[in-house]
Short mmCIF file of C-alpha atoms and ligand atoms in Angstrom, two decimals:
data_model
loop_
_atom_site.label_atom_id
_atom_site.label_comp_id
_atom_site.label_asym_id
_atom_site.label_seq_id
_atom_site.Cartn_x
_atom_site.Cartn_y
_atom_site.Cartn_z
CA UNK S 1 0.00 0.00 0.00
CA UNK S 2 1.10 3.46 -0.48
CA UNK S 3 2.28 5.54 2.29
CA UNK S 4 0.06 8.13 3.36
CA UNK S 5 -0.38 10.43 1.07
CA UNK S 6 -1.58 13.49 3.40
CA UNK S 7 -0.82 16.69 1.70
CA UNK S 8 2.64 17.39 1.19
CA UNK S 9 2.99 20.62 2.91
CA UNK S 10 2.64 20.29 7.01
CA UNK S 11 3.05 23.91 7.52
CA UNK S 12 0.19 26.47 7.61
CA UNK S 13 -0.07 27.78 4.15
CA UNK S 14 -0.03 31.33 3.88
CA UNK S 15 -3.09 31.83 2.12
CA UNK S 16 -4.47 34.74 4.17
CA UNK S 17 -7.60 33.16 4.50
CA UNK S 18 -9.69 33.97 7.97
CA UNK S 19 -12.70 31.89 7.91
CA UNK S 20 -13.46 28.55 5.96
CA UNK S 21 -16.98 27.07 5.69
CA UNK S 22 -16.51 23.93 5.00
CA UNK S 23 -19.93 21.77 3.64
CA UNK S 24 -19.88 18.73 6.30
CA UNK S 25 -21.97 15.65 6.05
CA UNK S 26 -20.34 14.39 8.91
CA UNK S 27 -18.75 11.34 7.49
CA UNK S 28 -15.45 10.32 7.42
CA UNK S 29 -13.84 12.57 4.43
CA UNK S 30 -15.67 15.99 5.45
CA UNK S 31 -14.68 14.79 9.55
CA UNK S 32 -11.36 14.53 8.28
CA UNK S 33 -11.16 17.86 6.20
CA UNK S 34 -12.52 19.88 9.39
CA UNK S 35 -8.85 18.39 11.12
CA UNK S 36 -7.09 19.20 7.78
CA UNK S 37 -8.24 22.98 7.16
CA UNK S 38 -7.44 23.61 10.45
CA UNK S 39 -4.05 22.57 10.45
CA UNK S 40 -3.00 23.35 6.89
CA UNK S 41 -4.91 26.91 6.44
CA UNK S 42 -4.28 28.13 9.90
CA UNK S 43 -7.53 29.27 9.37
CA UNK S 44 -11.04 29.19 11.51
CA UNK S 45 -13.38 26.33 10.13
CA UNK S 46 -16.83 27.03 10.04
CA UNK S 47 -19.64 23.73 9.04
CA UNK S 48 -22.52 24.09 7.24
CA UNK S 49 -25.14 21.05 7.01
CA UNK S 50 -28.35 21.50 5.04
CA UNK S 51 -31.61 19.44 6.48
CA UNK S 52 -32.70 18.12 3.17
CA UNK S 53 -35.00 15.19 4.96
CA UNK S 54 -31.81 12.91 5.22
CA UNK S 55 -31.30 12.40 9.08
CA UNK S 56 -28.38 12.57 11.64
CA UNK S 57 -27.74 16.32 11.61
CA UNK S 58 -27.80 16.28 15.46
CA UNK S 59 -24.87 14.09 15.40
CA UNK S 60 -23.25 15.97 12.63
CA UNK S 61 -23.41 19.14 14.38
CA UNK S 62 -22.03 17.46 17.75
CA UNK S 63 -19.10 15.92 15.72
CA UNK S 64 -17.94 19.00 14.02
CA UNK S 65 -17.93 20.61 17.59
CA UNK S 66 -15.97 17.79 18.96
CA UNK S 67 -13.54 18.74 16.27
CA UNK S 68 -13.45 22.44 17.33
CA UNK S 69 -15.40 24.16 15.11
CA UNK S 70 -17.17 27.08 17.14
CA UNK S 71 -19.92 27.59 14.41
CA UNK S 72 -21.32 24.47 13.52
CA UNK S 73 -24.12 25.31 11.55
CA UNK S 74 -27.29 23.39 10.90
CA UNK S 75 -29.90 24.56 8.00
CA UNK S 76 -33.48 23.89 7.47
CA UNK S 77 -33.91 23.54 3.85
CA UNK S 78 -36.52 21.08 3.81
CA UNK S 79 -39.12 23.39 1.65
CA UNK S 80 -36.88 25.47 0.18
CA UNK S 81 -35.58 21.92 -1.12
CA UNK S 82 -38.89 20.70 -2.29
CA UNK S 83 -40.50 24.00 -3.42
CA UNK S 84 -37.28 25.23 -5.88
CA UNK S 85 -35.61 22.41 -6.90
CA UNK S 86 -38.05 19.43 -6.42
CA UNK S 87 -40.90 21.14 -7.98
CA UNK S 88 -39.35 22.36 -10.96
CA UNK S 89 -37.75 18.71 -11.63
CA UNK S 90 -41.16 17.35 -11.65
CA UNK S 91 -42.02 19.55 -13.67
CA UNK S 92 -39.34 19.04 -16.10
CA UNK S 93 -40.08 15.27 -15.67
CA UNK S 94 -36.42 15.80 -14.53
CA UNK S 95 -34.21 12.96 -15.66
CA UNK S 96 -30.78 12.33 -16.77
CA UNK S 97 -30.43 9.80 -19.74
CA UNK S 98 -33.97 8.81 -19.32
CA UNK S 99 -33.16 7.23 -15.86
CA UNK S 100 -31.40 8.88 -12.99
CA UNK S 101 -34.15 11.37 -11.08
CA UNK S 102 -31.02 14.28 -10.47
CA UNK S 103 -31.73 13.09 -6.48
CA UNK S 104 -27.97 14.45 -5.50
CA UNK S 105 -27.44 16.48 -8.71
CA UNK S 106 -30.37 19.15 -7.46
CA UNK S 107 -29.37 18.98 -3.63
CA UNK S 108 -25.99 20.66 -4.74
CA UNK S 109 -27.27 23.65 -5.99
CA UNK S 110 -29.59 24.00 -2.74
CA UNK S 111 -26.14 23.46 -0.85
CA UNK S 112 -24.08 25.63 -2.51
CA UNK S 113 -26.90 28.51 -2.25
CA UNK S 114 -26.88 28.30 1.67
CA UNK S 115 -23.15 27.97 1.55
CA UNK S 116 -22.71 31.08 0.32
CA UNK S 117 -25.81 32.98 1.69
CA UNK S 118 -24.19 31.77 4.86
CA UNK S 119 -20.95 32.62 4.07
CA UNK S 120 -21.84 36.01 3.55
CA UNK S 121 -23.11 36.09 7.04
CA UNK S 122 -20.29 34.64 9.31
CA UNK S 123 -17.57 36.83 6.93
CA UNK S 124 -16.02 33.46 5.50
CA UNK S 125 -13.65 33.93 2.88
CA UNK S 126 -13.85 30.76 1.03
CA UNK S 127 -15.95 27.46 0.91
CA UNK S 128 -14.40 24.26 0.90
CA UNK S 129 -16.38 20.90 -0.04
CA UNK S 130 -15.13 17.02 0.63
CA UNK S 131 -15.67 15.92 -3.22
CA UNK S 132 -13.13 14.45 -5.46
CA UNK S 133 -11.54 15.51 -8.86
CA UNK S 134 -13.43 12.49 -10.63
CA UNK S 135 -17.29 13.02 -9.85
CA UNK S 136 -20.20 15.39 -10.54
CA UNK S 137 -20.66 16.91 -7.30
CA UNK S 138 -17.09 18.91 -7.95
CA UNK S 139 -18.48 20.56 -10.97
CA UNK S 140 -21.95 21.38 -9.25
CA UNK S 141 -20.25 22.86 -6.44
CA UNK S 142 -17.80 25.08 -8.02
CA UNK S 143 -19.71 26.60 -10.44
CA UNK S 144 -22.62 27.24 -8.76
CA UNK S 145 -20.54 29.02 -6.03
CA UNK S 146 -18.34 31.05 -8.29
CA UNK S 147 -21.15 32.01 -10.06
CA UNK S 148 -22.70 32.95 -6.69
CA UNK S 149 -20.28 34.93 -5.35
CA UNK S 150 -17.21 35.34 -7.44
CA UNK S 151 -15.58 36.86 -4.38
CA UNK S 152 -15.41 33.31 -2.41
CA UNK S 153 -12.17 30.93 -2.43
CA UNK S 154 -13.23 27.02 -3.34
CA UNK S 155 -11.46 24.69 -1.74
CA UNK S 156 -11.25 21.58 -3.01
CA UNK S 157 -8.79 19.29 -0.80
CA UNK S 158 -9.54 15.82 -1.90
CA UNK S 159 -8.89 16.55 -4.96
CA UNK S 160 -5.03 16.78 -4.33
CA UNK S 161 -4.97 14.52 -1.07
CA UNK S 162 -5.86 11.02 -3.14
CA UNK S 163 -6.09 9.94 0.09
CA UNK S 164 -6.96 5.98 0.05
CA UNK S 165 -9.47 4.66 2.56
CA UNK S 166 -6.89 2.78 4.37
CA UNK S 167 -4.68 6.23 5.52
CA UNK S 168 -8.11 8.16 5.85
CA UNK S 169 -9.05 5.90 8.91
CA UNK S 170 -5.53 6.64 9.48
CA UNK S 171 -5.40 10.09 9.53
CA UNK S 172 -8.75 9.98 11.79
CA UNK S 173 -7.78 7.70 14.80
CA UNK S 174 -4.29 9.94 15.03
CA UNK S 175 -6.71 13.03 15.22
CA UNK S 176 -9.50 11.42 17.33
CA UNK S 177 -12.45 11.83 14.93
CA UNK S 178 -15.05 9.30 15.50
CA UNK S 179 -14.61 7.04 12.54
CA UNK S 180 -18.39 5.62 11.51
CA UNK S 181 -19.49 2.09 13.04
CA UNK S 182 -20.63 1.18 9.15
CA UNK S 183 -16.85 1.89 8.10
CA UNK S 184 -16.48 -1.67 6.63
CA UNK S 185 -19.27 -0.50 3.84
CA UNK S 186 -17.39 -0.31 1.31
CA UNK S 187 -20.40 1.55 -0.68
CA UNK S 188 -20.94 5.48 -1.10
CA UNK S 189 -24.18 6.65 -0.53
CA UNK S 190 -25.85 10.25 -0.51
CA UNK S 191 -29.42 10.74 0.19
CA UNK S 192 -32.18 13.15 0.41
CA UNK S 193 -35.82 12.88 -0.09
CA UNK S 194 -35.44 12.98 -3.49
CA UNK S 195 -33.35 9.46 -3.71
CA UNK S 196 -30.74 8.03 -2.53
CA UNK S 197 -27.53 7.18 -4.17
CA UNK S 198 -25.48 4.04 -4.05
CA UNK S 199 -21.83 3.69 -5.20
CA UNK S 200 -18.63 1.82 -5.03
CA UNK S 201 -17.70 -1.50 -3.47
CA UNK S 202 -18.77 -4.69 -5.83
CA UNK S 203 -21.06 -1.81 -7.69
CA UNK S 204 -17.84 -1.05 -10.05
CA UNK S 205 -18.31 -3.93 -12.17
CA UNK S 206 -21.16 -3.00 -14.55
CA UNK S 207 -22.21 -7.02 -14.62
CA UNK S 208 -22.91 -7.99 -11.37
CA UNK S 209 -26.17 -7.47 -10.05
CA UNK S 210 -26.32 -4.97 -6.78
CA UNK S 211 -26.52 -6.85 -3.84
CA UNK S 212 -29.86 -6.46 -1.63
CA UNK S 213 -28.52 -5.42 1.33
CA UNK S 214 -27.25 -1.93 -0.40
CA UNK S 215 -31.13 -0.93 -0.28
CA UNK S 216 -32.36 1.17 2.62
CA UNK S 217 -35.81 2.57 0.84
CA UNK S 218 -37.35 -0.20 -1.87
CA UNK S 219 -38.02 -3.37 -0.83
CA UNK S 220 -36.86 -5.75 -3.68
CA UNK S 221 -39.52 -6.15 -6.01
CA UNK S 222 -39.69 -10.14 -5.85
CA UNK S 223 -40.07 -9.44 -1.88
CA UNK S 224 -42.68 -7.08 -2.76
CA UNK S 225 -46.70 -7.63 -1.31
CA UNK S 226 -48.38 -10.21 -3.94
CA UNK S 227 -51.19 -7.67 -4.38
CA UNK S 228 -50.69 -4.39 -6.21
CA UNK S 229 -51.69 -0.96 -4.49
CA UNK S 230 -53.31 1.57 -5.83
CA UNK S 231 -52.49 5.02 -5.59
CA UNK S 232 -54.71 8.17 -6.52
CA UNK S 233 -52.19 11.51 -7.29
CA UNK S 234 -53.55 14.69 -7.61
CA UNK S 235 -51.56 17.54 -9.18
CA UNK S 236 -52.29 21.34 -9.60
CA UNK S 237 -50.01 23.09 -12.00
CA UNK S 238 -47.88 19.96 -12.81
CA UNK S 239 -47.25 20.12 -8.55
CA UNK S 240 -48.72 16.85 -6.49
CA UNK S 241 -51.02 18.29 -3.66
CA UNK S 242 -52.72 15.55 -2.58
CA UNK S 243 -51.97 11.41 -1.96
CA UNK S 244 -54.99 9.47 -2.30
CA UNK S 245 -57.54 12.72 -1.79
CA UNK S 246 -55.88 13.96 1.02
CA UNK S 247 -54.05 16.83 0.56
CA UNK S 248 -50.54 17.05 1.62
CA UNK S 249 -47.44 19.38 1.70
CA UNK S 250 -45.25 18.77 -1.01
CA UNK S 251 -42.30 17.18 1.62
CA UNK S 252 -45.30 15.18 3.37
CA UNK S 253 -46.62 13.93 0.15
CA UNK S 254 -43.12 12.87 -0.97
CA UNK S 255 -42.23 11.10 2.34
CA UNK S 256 -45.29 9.17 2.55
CA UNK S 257 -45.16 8.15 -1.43
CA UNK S 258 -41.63 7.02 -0.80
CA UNK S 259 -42.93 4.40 2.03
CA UNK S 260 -45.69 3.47 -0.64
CA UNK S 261 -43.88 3.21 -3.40
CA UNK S 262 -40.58 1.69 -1.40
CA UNK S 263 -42.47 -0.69 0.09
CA UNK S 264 -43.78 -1.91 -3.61
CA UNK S 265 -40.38 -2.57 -4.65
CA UNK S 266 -40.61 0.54 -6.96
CA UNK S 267 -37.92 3.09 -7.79
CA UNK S 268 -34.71 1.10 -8.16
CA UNK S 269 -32.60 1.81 -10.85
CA UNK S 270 -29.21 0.77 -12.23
CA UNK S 271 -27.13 2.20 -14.89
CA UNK S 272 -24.24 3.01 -16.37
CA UNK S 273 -24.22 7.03 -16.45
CA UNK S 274 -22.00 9.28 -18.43
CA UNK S 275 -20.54 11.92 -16.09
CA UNK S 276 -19.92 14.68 -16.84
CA UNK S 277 -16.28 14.65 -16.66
CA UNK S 278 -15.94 12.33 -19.31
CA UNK S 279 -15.94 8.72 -17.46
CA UNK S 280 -18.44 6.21 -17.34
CA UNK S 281 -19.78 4.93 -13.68
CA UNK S 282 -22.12 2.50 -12.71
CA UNK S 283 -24.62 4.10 -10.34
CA UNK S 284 -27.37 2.77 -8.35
CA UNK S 285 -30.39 4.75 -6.92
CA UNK S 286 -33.51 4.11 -5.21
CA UNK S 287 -36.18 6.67 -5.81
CA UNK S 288 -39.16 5.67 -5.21
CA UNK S 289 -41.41 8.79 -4.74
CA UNK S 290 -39.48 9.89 -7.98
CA UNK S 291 -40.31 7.39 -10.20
CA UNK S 292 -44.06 7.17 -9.06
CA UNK S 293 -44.61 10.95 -9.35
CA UNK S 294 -42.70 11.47 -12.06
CA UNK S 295 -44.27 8.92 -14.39
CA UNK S 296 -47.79 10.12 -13.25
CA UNK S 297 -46.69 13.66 -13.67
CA UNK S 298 -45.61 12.94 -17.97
CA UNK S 299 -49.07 10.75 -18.21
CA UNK S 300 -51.08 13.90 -17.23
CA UNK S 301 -48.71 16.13 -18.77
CA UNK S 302 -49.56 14.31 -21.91
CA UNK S 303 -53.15 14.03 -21.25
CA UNK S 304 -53.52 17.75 -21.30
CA UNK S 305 -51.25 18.97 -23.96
CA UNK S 306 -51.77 18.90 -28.07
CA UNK S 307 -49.90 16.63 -29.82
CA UNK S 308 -47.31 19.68 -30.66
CA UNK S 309 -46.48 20.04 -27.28
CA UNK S 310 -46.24 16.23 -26.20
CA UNK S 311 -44.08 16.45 -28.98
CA UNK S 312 -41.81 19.54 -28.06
CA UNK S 313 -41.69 18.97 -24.76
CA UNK S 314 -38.95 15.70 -24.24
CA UNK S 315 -36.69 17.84 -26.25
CA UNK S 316 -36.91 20.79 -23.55
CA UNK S 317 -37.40 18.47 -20.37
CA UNK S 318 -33.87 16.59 -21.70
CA UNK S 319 -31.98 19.74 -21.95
CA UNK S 320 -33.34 20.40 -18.21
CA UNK S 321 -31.64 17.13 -17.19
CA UNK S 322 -28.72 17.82 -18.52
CA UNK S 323 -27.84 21.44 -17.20
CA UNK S 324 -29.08 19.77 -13.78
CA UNK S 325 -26.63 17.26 -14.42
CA UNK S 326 -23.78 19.27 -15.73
CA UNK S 327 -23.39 22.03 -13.13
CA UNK S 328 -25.29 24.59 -15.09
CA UNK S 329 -28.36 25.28 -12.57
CA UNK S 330 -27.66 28.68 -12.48
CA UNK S 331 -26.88 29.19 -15.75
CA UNK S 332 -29.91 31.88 -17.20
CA UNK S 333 -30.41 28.72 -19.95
CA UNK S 334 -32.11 26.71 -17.22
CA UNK S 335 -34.31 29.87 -16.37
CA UNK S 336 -35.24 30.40 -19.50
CA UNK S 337 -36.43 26.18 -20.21
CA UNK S 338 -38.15 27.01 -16.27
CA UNK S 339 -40.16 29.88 -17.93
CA UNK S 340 -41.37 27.24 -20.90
CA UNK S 341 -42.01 24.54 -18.72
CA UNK S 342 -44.00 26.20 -16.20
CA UNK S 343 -46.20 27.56 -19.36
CA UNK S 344 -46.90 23.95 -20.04
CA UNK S 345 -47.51 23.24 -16.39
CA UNK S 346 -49.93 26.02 -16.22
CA UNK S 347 -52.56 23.49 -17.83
CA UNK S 348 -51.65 20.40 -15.60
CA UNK S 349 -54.42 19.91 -13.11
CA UNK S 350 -56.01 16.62 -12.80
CA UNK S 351 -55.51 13.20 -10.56
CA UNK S 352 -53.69 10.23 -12.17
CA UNK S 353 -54.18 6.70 -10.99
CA UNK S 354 -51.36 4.51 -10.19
CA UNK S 355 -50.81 0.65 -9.77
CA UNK S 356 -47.84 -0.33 -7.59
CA UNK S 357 -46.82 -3.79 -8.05
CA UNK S 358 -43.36 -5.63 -7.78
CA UNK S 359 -41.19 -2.52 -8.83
CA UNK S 360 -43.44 -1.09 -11.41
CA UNK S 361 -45.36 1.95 -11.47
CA UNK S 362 -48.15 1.77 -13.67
CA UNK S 363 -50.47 4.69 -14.14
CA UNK S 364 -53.43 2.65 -14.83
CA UNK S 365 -56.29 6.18 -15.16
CA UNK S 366 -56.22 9.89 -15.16
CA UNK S 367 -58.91 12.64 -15.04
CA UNK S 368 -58.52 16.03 -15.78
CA UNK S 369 -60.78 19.16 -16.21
CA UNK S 370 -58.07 19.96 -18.87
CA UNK S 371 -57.98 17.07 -20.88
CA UNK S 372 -57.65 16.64 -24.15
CA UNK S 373 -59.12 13.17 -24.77
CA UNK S 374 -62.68 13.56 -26.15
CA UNK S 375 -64.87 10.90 -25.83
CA UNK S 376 -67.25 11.53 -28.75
CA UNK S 377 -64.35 12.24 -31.36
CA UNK S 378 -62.79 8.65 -29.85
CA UNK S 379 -65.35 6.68 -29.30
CA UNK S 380 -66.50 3.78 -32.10
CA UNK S 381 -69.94 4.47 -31.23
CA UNK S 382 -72.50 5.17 -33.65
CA UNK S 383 -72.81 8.92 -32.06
CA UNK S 384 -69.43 9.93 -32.90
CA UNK S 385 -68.81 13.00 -34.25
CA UNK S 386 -65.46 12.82 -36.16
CA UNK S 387 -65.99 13.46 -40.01
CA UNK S 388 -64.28 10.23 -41.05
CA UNK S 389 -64.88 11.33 -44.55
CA UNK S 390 -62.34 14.28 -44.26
CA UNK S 391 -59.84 11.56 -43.82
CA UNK S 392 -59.44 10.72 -47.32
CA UNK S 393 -58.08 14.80 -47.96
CA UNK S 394 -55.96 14.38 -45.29
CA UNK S 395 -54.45 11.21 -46.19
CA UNK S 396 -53.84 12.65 -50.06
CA UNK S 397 -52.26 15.48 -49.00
CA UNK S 398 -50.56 13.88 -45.94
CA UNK S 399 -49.03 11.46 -47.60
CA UNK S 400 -48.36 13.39 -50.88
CA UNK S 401 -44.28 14.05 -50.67
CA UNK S 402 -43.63 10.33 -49.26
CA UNK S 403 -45.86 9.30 -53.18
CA UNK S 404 -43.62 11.73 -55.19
CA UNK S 405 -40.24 10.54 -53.62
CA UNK S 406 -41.41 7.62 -53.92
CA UNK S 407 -42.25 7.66 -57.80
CA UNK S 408 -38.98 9.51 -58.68
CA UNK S 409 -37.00 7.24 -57.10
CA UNK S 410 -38.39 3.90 -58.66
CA UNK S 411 -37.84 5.73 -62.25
CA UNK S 412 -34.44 6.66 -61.44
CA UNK S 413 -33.48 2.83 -60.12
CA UNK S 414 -35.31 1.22 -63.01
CA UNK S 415 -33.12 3.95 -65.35
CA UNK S 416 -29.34 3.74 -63.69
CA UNK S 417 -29.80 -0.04 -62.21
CA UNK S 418 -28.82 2.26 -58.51
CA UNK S 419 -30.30 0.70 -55.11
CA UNK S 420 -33.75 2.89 -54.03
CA UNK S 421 -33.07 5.05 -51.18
CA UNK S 422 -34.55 3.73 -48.33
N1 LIG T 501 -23.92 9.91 -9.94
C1 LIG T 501 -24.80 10.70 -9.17
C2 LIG T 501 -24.66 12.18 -9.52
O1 LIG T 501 -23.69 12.54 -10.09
C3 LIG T 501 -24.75 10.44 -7.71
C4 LIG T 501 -23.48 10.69 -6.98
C5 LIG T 501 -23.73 10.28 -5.59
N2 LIG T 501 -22.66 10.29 -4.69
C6 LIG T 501 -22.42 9.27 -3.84
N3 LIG T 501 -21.59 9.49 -2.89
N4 LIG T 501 -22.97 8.11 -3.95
O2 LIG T 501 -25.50 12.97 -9.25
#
């Protein structure tokens, strides 16, 4: 093994830096980093930890003062979370390469947002985050700070420590920072209300199937009830308000859908994503609330849009997944998609039916004042009133430029022997 490769210099670097806010989960790598800023900056270290519905801040905040941080900071950002980030992703049917619900792509920006609004407060000169120089999270963070506040230092340490596990653990017991009792995981996770994320350990070979004991929030599907449930979502301008005709706050609504849906074996997903600096990686996530709502969300969506629209829309809601992806929330692109999207949204009122059953998510009926399904043009009864006899002008004229290419082509194959273009 190598030796430990702490950072090289062990004097205080003479950065001039007073305060550091440093974004602490209060796992091993930020523990370690609170230890690390302090000794290599010379600087104070300030912790910020956002309440995004994940748990354990108590114990985060109690660490960080056990590792001498005077300002150990603990936000609420549960509705800030789900109002401006989580609504707009439903909205956007927000998803990255058709899968991935942006669970820990979206939190960032949230994060980096308090970082620097509290920042600002406590007069800290820079931010410093735990992530390293090969994920997603580093280009979320840094741009969305810098763009921020261009006046605020990021510091990235990881990214220079390539620090191994081994000489983390290391580094902590010489320190005395609690090292985690789950330690021996060898899997990453992040989590949030939104999803959790699963990484690492046997997870890095694309071919072999996650184990079951990585899940904490879907039950797997073959353990799943043998019966399917039912659930009745109603939405007002593309936003779920109520679960089952009860209405709900949008961070109730999602907690309790994420025990239906979890418990249904629904919202597990694995794939190999393309990050965004260049590498593949095989992720894992369970997202149960954010499959369910999602997938009701496009089905009503679709139900109250022209076929224009329905047809527009993938090619705006993609772009959204990417920028949340890529680092570019605050870019004024994503604004400007927002601006479309809530349009759209405007129309998308209505209740959608869904059928939970062994990991799937079925939407199985949907009602809406603003539908655009109407029964008498549809229907094969005698009383409908579509003019079936305008069909024949339609088709003619439809189908008139696929005829001519058609023709011209035959005559020039039949002329120069050349294969028809297909
Ligand atoms: N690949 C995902 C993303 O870039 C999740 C990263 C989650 N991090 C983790 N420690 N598991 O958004």
């Amino acid at each position: 093994m190598q030796a430990a490769t702490m950072p090289k210099d062990k004097s205080v670097k003479k950065t001039g830096l007073k305060k550091i806010l440093l974004l602490y989960s209060g796992g091993l790598d930020t523990s370690c980093l609170v230890k690390w800023l302090q000794e290599n900056y010379g600087a104070e270290v300030a912790t910020i930890t956002a309440n995004l519905g994940q748990g354990g801040l108590e114990q985060a905040r109690a660490k960080a003062i056990k590792l001498g941080v005077k300002e150990a900071l603990i936000v609420e950002a549960r509705d800030d979370f789900v109002n401006n980030y989580i609504g707009p992703a439903i909205k956007a049917n927000g998803l990255y390469q058709d899968y991935y619900p942006l669970s820990t792509a979206i939190a960032r920006y949230l994060i980096a947002k308090l970082a620097v609004e509290c920042a600002q407060q406590i007069g800290a000169d820079a931010v410093a985050h735990g992530c390293t120089g090969k994920g997603n999270d580093q280009v979320r963070f840094d741009i969305a700070i810098t763009a921020l506040d261009p006046s605020l230092i990021v510091l990235v340490p990881i990214r220079e420590w390539n620090m191994t596990r081994d000489n983390e653990i290391l580094y902590a017991k010489k320190h005395s920072i609690p090292v985690p009792v789950d330690i021996d995981s060898p899997f990453s996770t992040d989590e949030n209300i939104w999803g959790r994320s699963i990484e690492c350990g046997v997870l890095e070979n694309p071919d072999q199937e996650p184990p079951a004991e990585i899940f904490a929030l879907a039950t797997p599907p073959h353990k799943a009830p043998d019966k399917p449930e039912y659930v009745e979502l109603t939405f007002e301008k593309g936003i779920p308000v109520a679960l089952n005709g009860k209405s709900l706050k949008l961070f109730d609504l999602i907690t309790e859908m994420n025990k239906i849906a979890g418990r249904n074996g629904v919202g597990i997903i694995d794939m190999v994503e393309d990050r965004v600096v260049g590498l593949k990686s095989r992720e894992v996530y369970e997202c149960p609330a954010a499959v369910t709502i999602i997938t009701a969300h496009k089905d009503l969506e679709k139900y109250c849009c022209t076929i224009h629209e329905n047809e527009f829309k993938p090619t705006v809601d993609r772009k959204w997944g990417e920028l949340a992806y890529k680092g570019l929330w605050y870019d004024p692109l994503m604004a400007d998609l927002n601006a479309y999207i809530d349009k759209v949204n405007e129309r998308v009122s209505g209740t959608v039916r869904v059928k939970l059953y062994k990991g799937h998510a079925q939407v199985v009926g949907r009602k809406s004042e603003n539908g655009l399904y109407d029964h008498n043009l549809a229907t094969y009864d005698a009383h409908h009133t579509f003019d079936q006899m305008a069909s024949p002008g339609f088709i003619e004229i439809w189908g008139l430029p696929t005829r001519v290419a058609h023709r011209v082509n035959t005559k020039q194959t039949k002329k120069t022997g050349a294969k028809t273009r297909q």
